[in-house]
Amino acid sequence: WKLNLRDAARAVGEPAKLIASTRQQAAASFAPDGSQIAFQSDRTGTWEIWKANRNGLNAVQLTHFRGPLTGTPRWSPDGRQIAFDSRAKEGSEIYVIPADGGQPRQVTSSPAGNAVPAWSRDGKWLYYSSNRDGVTNLWKMPVEGGAEQRVTTNGGIYAAEAFDGEYVYFSRSPTDTTLWRVPVKGGDQQPVTAAPRPFGCSHWAISASGLYIVDQSGDLSFYDFARRQSSTILHHPGFLTDWSLAVSPDGREIVWAQIDARAADLMRVENFR
């Protein structure tokens, strides 16, 4: 679904359906130029990465793992690649695929698993979550390969680097969804105390001037970095039904996943043995 914005803190019109099928779609991510949206969908019977035009038309399947859970696509800053996670092997790992399609390349490898990727603003690093010591924390590594670096020590999932490259924002965990930040160059982890607590660890998105947050009651709010204050944009129960939130690069559109109905499809297999 989508909601048009008049400015950072005011909506225009009512929510409208954007990308739909008889199955599920979630985890939207805008291309840097705003022309396309990557998302995960199980419309073929298994979760894969897809992309469509910004208006939701011309959906194209990018991955073809045909079974393993695959999702959370994120565009690179130059628009040429899409990072995602998949359980294509023994555990969840981060992969990168050309935005126009092609062979996915595995980036991470750890018995603890790695998931929920996010790009640094310069496109040189990938952030991700990993449970290396019984606690899920944020890590990062160079996109082209190299040593991994721990980013957080007291929990971290669903990272987003600020547009100025100064801080990485994140939720503590799926159960502790409070927002925190840590300097990109390293330092103390700080709670964003003035911001509302998101409903889930993925119910927020970052823009150049602030954070869009869906809180526990279903209110979409904008937290302004400069003023350190929040303003409510819209109350909508549909915000609370599924995973993820995204804001367009031009700040004119909010996109989220919303469950409108539960359904199942019958599939036919040719030449079954």
PDB file of N, CA, C and O in Angstrom, residues 228-268:
ATOM      1  N   ARG A 228      13.822  17.491  17.033  1.00  0.00           N
ATOM      2  CA  ARG A 228      13.711  16.407  18.011  1.00  0.00           C
ATOM      3  C   ARG A 228      12.292  16.292  18.544  1.00  0.00           C
ATOM      4  O   ARG A 228      12.057  16.091  19.736  1.00  0.00           O
ATOM      5  N   GLN A 229      11.351  16.430  17.638  1.00  0.00           N
ATOM      6  CA  GLN A 229       9.943  16.327  17.982  1.00  0.00           C
ATOM      7  C   GLN A 229       9.221  15.466  16.949  1.00  0.00           C
ATOM      8  O   GLN A 229       9.649  15.364  15.795  1.00  0.00           O
ATOM      9  N   SER A 230       8.113  14.869  17.379  1.00  0.00           N
ATOM     10  CA  SER A 230       7.321  14.020  16.500  1.00  0.00           C
ATOM     11  C   SER A 230       5.959  14.639  16.242  1.00  0.00           C
ATOM     12  O   SER A 230       5.389  15.315  17.108  1.00  0.00           O
ATOM     13  N   SER A 231       5.439  14.413  15.038  1.00  0.00           N
ATOM     14  CA  SER A 231       4.095  14.854  14.690  1.00  0.00           C
ATOM     15  C   SER A 231       3.371  13.700  14.013  1.00  0.00           C
ATOM     16  O   SER A 231       3.960  12.978  13.203  1.00  0.00           O
ATOM     17  N   THR A 232       2.096  13.523  14.344  1.00  0.00           N
ATOM     18  CA  THR A 232       1.313  12.422  13.794  1.00  0.00           C
ATOM     19  C   THR A 232       0.797  12.779  12.409  1.00  0.00           C
ATOM     20  O   THR A 232       0.250  13.858  12.195  1.00  0.00           O
ATOM     21  N   ILE A 233       0.988  11.858  11.454  1.00  0.00           N
ATOM     22  CA  ILE A 233       0.542  12.064  10.083  1.00  0.00           C
ATOM     23  C   ILE A 233      -0.809  11.418   9.838  1.00  0.00           C
ATOM     24  O   ILE A 233      -1.709  12.015   9.265  1.00  0.00           O
ATOM     25  N   LEU A 234      -0.971  10.176  10.287  1.00  0.00           N
ATOM     26  CA  LEU A 234      -2.188   9.429   9.987  1.00  0.00           C
ATOM     27  C   LEU A 234      -2.327   8.260  10.945  1.00  0.00           C
ATOM     28  O   LEU A 234      -1.340   7.601  11.275  1.00  0.00           O
ATOM     29  N   HIS A 235      -3.566   8.004  11.387  1.00  0.00           N
ATOM     30  CA  HIS A 235      -3.868   6.771  12.120  1.00  0.00           C
ATOM     31  C   HIS A 235      -4.504   5.786  11.151  1.00  0.00           C
ATOM     32  O   HIS A 235      -5.462   6.118  10.457  1.00  0.00           O
ATOM     33  N   HIS A 236      -3.950   4.577  11.100  1.00  0.00           N
ATOM     34  CA  HIS A 236      -4.447   3.588  10.148  1.00  0.00           C
ATOM     35  C   HIS A 236      -4.169   2.187  10.695  1.00  0.00           C
ATOM     36  O   HIS A 236      -3.004   1.780  10.790  1.00  0.00           O
ATOM     37  N   PRO A 237      -5.207   1.411  11.072  1.00  0.00           N
ATOM     38  CA  PRO A 237      -4.990   0.072  11.640  1.00  0.00           C
ATOM     39  C   PRO A 237      -4.220  -0.853  10.712  1.00  0.00           C
ATOM     40  O   PRO A 237      -3.521  -1.760  11.177  1.00  0.00           O
ATOM     41  N   GLY A 238      -4.310  -0.636   9.396  1.00  0.00           N
ATOM     42  CA  GLY A 238      -3.606  -1.486   8.449  1.00  0.00           C
ATOM     43  C   GLY A 238      -2.100  -1.430   8.577  1.00  0.00           C
ATOM     44  O   GLY A 238      -1.403  -2.341   8.127  1.00  0.00           O
ATOM     45  N   PHE A 239      -1.570  -0.372   9.216  1.00  0.00           N
ATOM     46  CA  PHE A 239      -0.129  -0.283   9.426  1.00  0.00           C
ATOM     47  C   PHE A 239       0.398  -1.434  10.291  1.00  0.00           C
ATOM     48  O   PHE A 239       1.567  -1.779  10.225  1.00  0.00           O
ATOM     49  N   LEU A 240      -0.472  -2.013  11.102  1.00  0.00           N
ATOM     50  CA  LEU A 240      -0.028  -2.971  12.112  1.00  0.00           C
ATOM     51  C   LEU A 240      -0.113  -4.417  11.668  1.00  0.00           C
ATOM     52  O   LEU A 240       0.109  -5.321  12.475  1.00  0.00           O
ATOM     53  N   THR A 241      -0.408  -4.676  10.400  1.00  0.00           N
ATOM     54  CA  THR A 241      -0.693  -6.045  10.005  1.00  0.00           C
ATOM     55  C   THR A 241       0.479  -6.805   9.408  1.00  0.00           C
ATOM     56  O   THR A 241       0.403  -8.018   9.288  1.00  0.00           O
ATOM     57  N   ASP A 242       1.525  -6.136   8.998  1.00  0.00           N
ATOM     58  CA  ASP A 242       2.626  -6.888   8.392  1.00  0.00           C
ATOM     59  C   ASP A 242       3.934  -6.131   8.534  1.00  0.00           C
ATOM     60  O   ASP A 242       4.025  -5.157   9.263  1.00  0.00           O
ATOM     61  N   TRP A 243       4.902  -6.558   7.778  1.00  0.00           N
ATOM     62  CA  TRP A 243       6.300  -6.219   7.992  1.00  0.00           C
ATOM     63  C   TRP A 243       6.748  -5.098   7.074  1.00  0.00           C
ATOM     64  O   TRP A 243       6.467  -5.126   5.897  1.00  0.00           O
ATOM     65  N   SER A 244       7.416  -4.113   7.639  1.00  0.00           N
ATOM     66  CA  SER A 244       8.216  -3.139   6.893  1.00  0.00           C
ATOM     67  C   SER A 244       7.508  -1.853   6.485  1.00  0.00           C
ATOM     68  O   SER A 244       6.293  -1.794   6.332  1.00  0.00           O
ATOM     69  N   LEU A 245       8.351  -0.822   6.298  1.00  0.00           N
ATOM     70  CA  LEU A 245       7.918   0.520   5.918  1.00  0.00           C
ATOM     71  C   LEU A 245       9.032   1.115   5.066  1.00  0.00           C
ATOM     72  O   LEU A 245      10.207   0.855   5.302  1.00  0.00           O
ATOM     73  N   ALA A 246       8.667   1.897   4.053  1.00  0.00           N
ATOM     74  CA  ALA A 246       9.671   2.533   3.195  1.00  0.00           C
ATOM     75  C   ALA A 246       9.190   3.917   2.801  1.00  0.00           C
ATOM     76  O   ALA A 246       7.980   4.157   2.684  1.00  0.00           O
ATOM     77  N   VAL A 247      10.131   4.842   2.583  1.00  0.00           N
ATOM     78  CA  VAL A 247       9.812   6.187   2.123  1.00  0.00           C
ATOM     79  C   VAL A 247      10.569   6.428   0.822  1.00  0.00           C
ATOM     80  O   VAL A 247      11.722   6.019   0.671  1.00  0.00           O
ATOM     81  N   SER A 248       9.921   7.067  -0.129  1.00  0.00           N
ATOM     82  CA  SER A 248      10.536   7.321  -1.429  1.00  0.00           C
ATOM     83  C   SER A 248      11.662   8.343  -1.298  1.00  0.00           C
ATOM     84  O   SER A 248      11.662   9.180  -0.384  1.00  0.00           O
ATOM     85  N   PRO A 249      12.646   8.310  -2.201  1.00  0.00           N
ATOM     86  CA  PRO A 249      13.773   9.251  -2.123  1.00  0.00           C
ATOM     87  C   PRO A 249      13.349  10.716  -2.175  1.00  0.00           C
ATOM     88  O   PRO A 249      14.018  11.577  -1.589  1.00  0.00           O
ATOM     89  N   ASP A 250      12.256  11.019  -2.889  1.00  0.00           N
ATOM     90  CA  ASP A 250      11.796  12.401  -2.958  1.00  0.00           C
ATOM     91  C   ASP A 250      10.907  12.797  -1.784  1.00  0.00           C
ATOM     92  O   ASP A 250      10.435  13.930  -1.708  1.00  0.00           O
ATOM     93  N   GLY A 251      10.687  11.860  -0.853  1.00  0.00           N
ATOM     94  CA  GLY A 251       9.889  12.155   0.331  1.00  0.00           C
ATOM     95  C   GLY A 251       8.413  12.364   0.071  1.00  0.00           C
ATOM     96  O   GLY A 251       7.711  12.928   0.913  1.00  0.00           O
ATOM     97  N   ARG A 252       7.926  11.875  -1.061  1.00  0.00           N
ATOM     98  CA  ARG A 252       6.533  12.115  -1.433  1.00  0.00           C
ATOM     99  C   ARG A 252       5.626  10.904  -1.263  1.00  0.00           C
ATOM    100  O   ARG A 252       4.435  10.976  -1.542  1.00  0.00           O
ATOM    101  N   GLU A 253       6.198   9.789  -0.812  1.00  0.00           N
ATOM    102  CA  GLU A 253       5.391   8.578  -0.747  1.00  0.00           C
ATOM    103  C   GLU A 253       5.892   7.639   0.351  1.00  0.00           C
ATOM    104  O   GLU A 253       7.097   7.410   0.477  1.00  0.00           O
ATOM    105  N   ILE A 254       4.953   7.110   1.125  1.00  0.00           N
ATOM    106  CA  ILE A 254       5.226   6.073   2.104  1.00  0.00           C
ATOM    107  C   ILE A 254       4.634   4.774   1.580  1.00  0.00           C
ATOM    108  O   ILE A 254       3.502   4.748   1.082  1.00  0.00           O
ATOM    109  N   VAL A 255       5.384   3.684   1.679  1.00  0.00           N
ATOM    110  CA  VAL A 255       4.923   2.375   1.209  1.00  0.00           C
ATOM    111  C   VAL A 255       5.072   1.368   2.344  1.00  0.00           C
ATOM    112  O   VAL A 255       6.069   1.394   3.072  1.00  0.00           O
ATOM    113  N   TRP A 256       4.090   0.497   2.497  1.00  0.00           N
ATOM    114  CA  TRP A 256       4.144  -0.523   3.546  1.00  0.00           C
ATOM    115  C   TRP A 256       3.399  -1.774   3.101  1.00  0.00           C
ATOM    116  O   TRP A 256       2.660  -1.759   2.127  1.00  0.00           O
ATOM    117  N   ALA A 257       3.629  -2.866   3.827  1.00  0.00           N
ATOM    118  CA  ALA A 257       2.931  -4.127   3.561  1.00  0.00           C
ATOM    119  C   ALA A 257       1.734  -4.235   4.494  1.00  0.00           C
ATOM    120  O   ALA A 257       1.856  -4.015   5.696  1.00  0.00           O
ATOM    121  N   GLN A 258       0.590  -4.586   3.933  1.00  0.00           N
ATOM    122  CA  GLN A 258      -0.653  -4.650   4.697  1.00  0.00           C
ATOM    123  C   GLN A 258      -1.424  -5.908   4.307  1.00  0.00           C
ATOM    124  O   GLN A 258      -1.665  -6.155   3.123  1.00  0.00           O
ATOM    125  N   ILE A 259      -1.785  -6.723   5.271  1.00  0.00           N
ATOM    126  CA  ILE A 259      -2.555  -7.936   5.000  1.00  0.00           C
ATOM    127  C   ILE A 259      -4.034  -7.576   4.934  1.00  0.00           C
ATOM    128  O   ILE A 259      -4.625  -7.137   5.921  1.00  0.00           O
ATOM    129  N   ASP A 260      -4.621  -7.765   3.769  1.00  0.00           N
ATOM    130  CA  ASP A 260      -6.034  -7.447   3.584  1.00  0.00           C
ATOM    131  C   ASP A 260      -6.928  -8.683   3.645  1.00  0.00           C
ATOM    132  O   ASP A 260      -8.114  -8.585   3.934  1.00  0.00           O
ATOM    133  N   ALA A 261      -6.375  -9.848   3.333  1.00  0.00           N
ATOM    134  CA  ALA A 261      -7.159 -11.087   3.359  1.00  0.00           C
ATOM    135  C   ALA A 261      -6.206 -12.263   3.436  1.00  0.00           C
ATOM    136  O   ALA A 261      -5.045 -12.175   3.042  1.00  0.00           O
ATOM    137  N   ARG A 262      -6.697 -13.366   3.957  1.00  0.00           N
ATOM    138  CA  ARG A 262      -5.939 -14.608   3.993  1.00  0.00           C
ATOM    139  C   ARG A 262      -6.453 -15.516   2.887  1.00  0.00           C
ATOM    140  O   ARG A 262      -7.661 -15.733   2.770  1.00  0.00           O
ATOM    141  N   ALA A 263      -5.553 -16.047   2.068  1.00  0.00           N
ATOM    142  CA  ALA A 263      -5.980 -16.892   0.950  1.00  0.00           C
ATOM    143  C   ALA A 263      -4.877 -17.887   0.626  1.00  0.00           C
ATOM    144  O   ALA A 263      -3.752 -17.773   1.098  1.00  0.00           O
ATOM    145  N   ALA A 264      -5.223 -18.867  -0.196  1.00  0.00           N
ATOM    146  CA  ALA A 264      -4.261 -19.868  -0.656  1.00  0.00           C
ATOM    147  C   ALA A 264      -4.559 -20.203  -2.100  1.00  0.00           C
ATOM    148  O   ALA A 264      -5.700 -20.103  -2.555  1.00  0.00           O
ATOM    149  N   ASP A 265      -3.529 -20.572  -2.840  1.00  0.00           N
ATOM    150  CA  ASP A 265      -3.679 -20.937  -4.248  1.00  0.00           C
ATOM    151  C   ASP A 265      -3.390 -22.414  -4.443  1.00  0.00           C
ATOM    152  O   ASP A 265      -2.562 -23.004  -3.745  1.00  0.00           O
ATOM    153  N   LEU A 266      -4.061 -23.025  -5.421  1.00  0.00           N
ATOM    154  CA  LEU A 266      -3.718 -24.370  -5.867  1.00  0.00           C
ATOM    155  C   LEU A 266      -2.687 -24.250  -6.983  1.00  0.00           C
ATOM    156  O   LEU A 266      -2.841 -23.460  -7.902  1.00  0.00           O
ATOM    157  N   MET A 267      -1.624 -25.052  -6.900  1.00  0.00           N
ATOM    158  CA  MET A 267      -0.569 -25.024  -7.888  1.00  0.00           C
ATOM    159  C   MET A 267      -0.540 -26.372  -8.631  1.00  0.00           C
ATOM    160  O   MET A 267      -0.824 -27.419  -8.027  1.00  0.00           O
ATOM    161  N   ARG A 268      -0.195 -26.349  -9.910  1.00  0.00           N
ATOM    162  CA  ARG A 268      -0.069 -27.567 -10.695  1.00  0.00           C
ATOM    163  C   ARG A 268       1.387 -27.761 -11.117  1.00  0.00           C
ATOM    164  O   ARG A 268       2.035 -26.823 -11.583  1.00  0.00           O
TER     165      ARG A 268
END
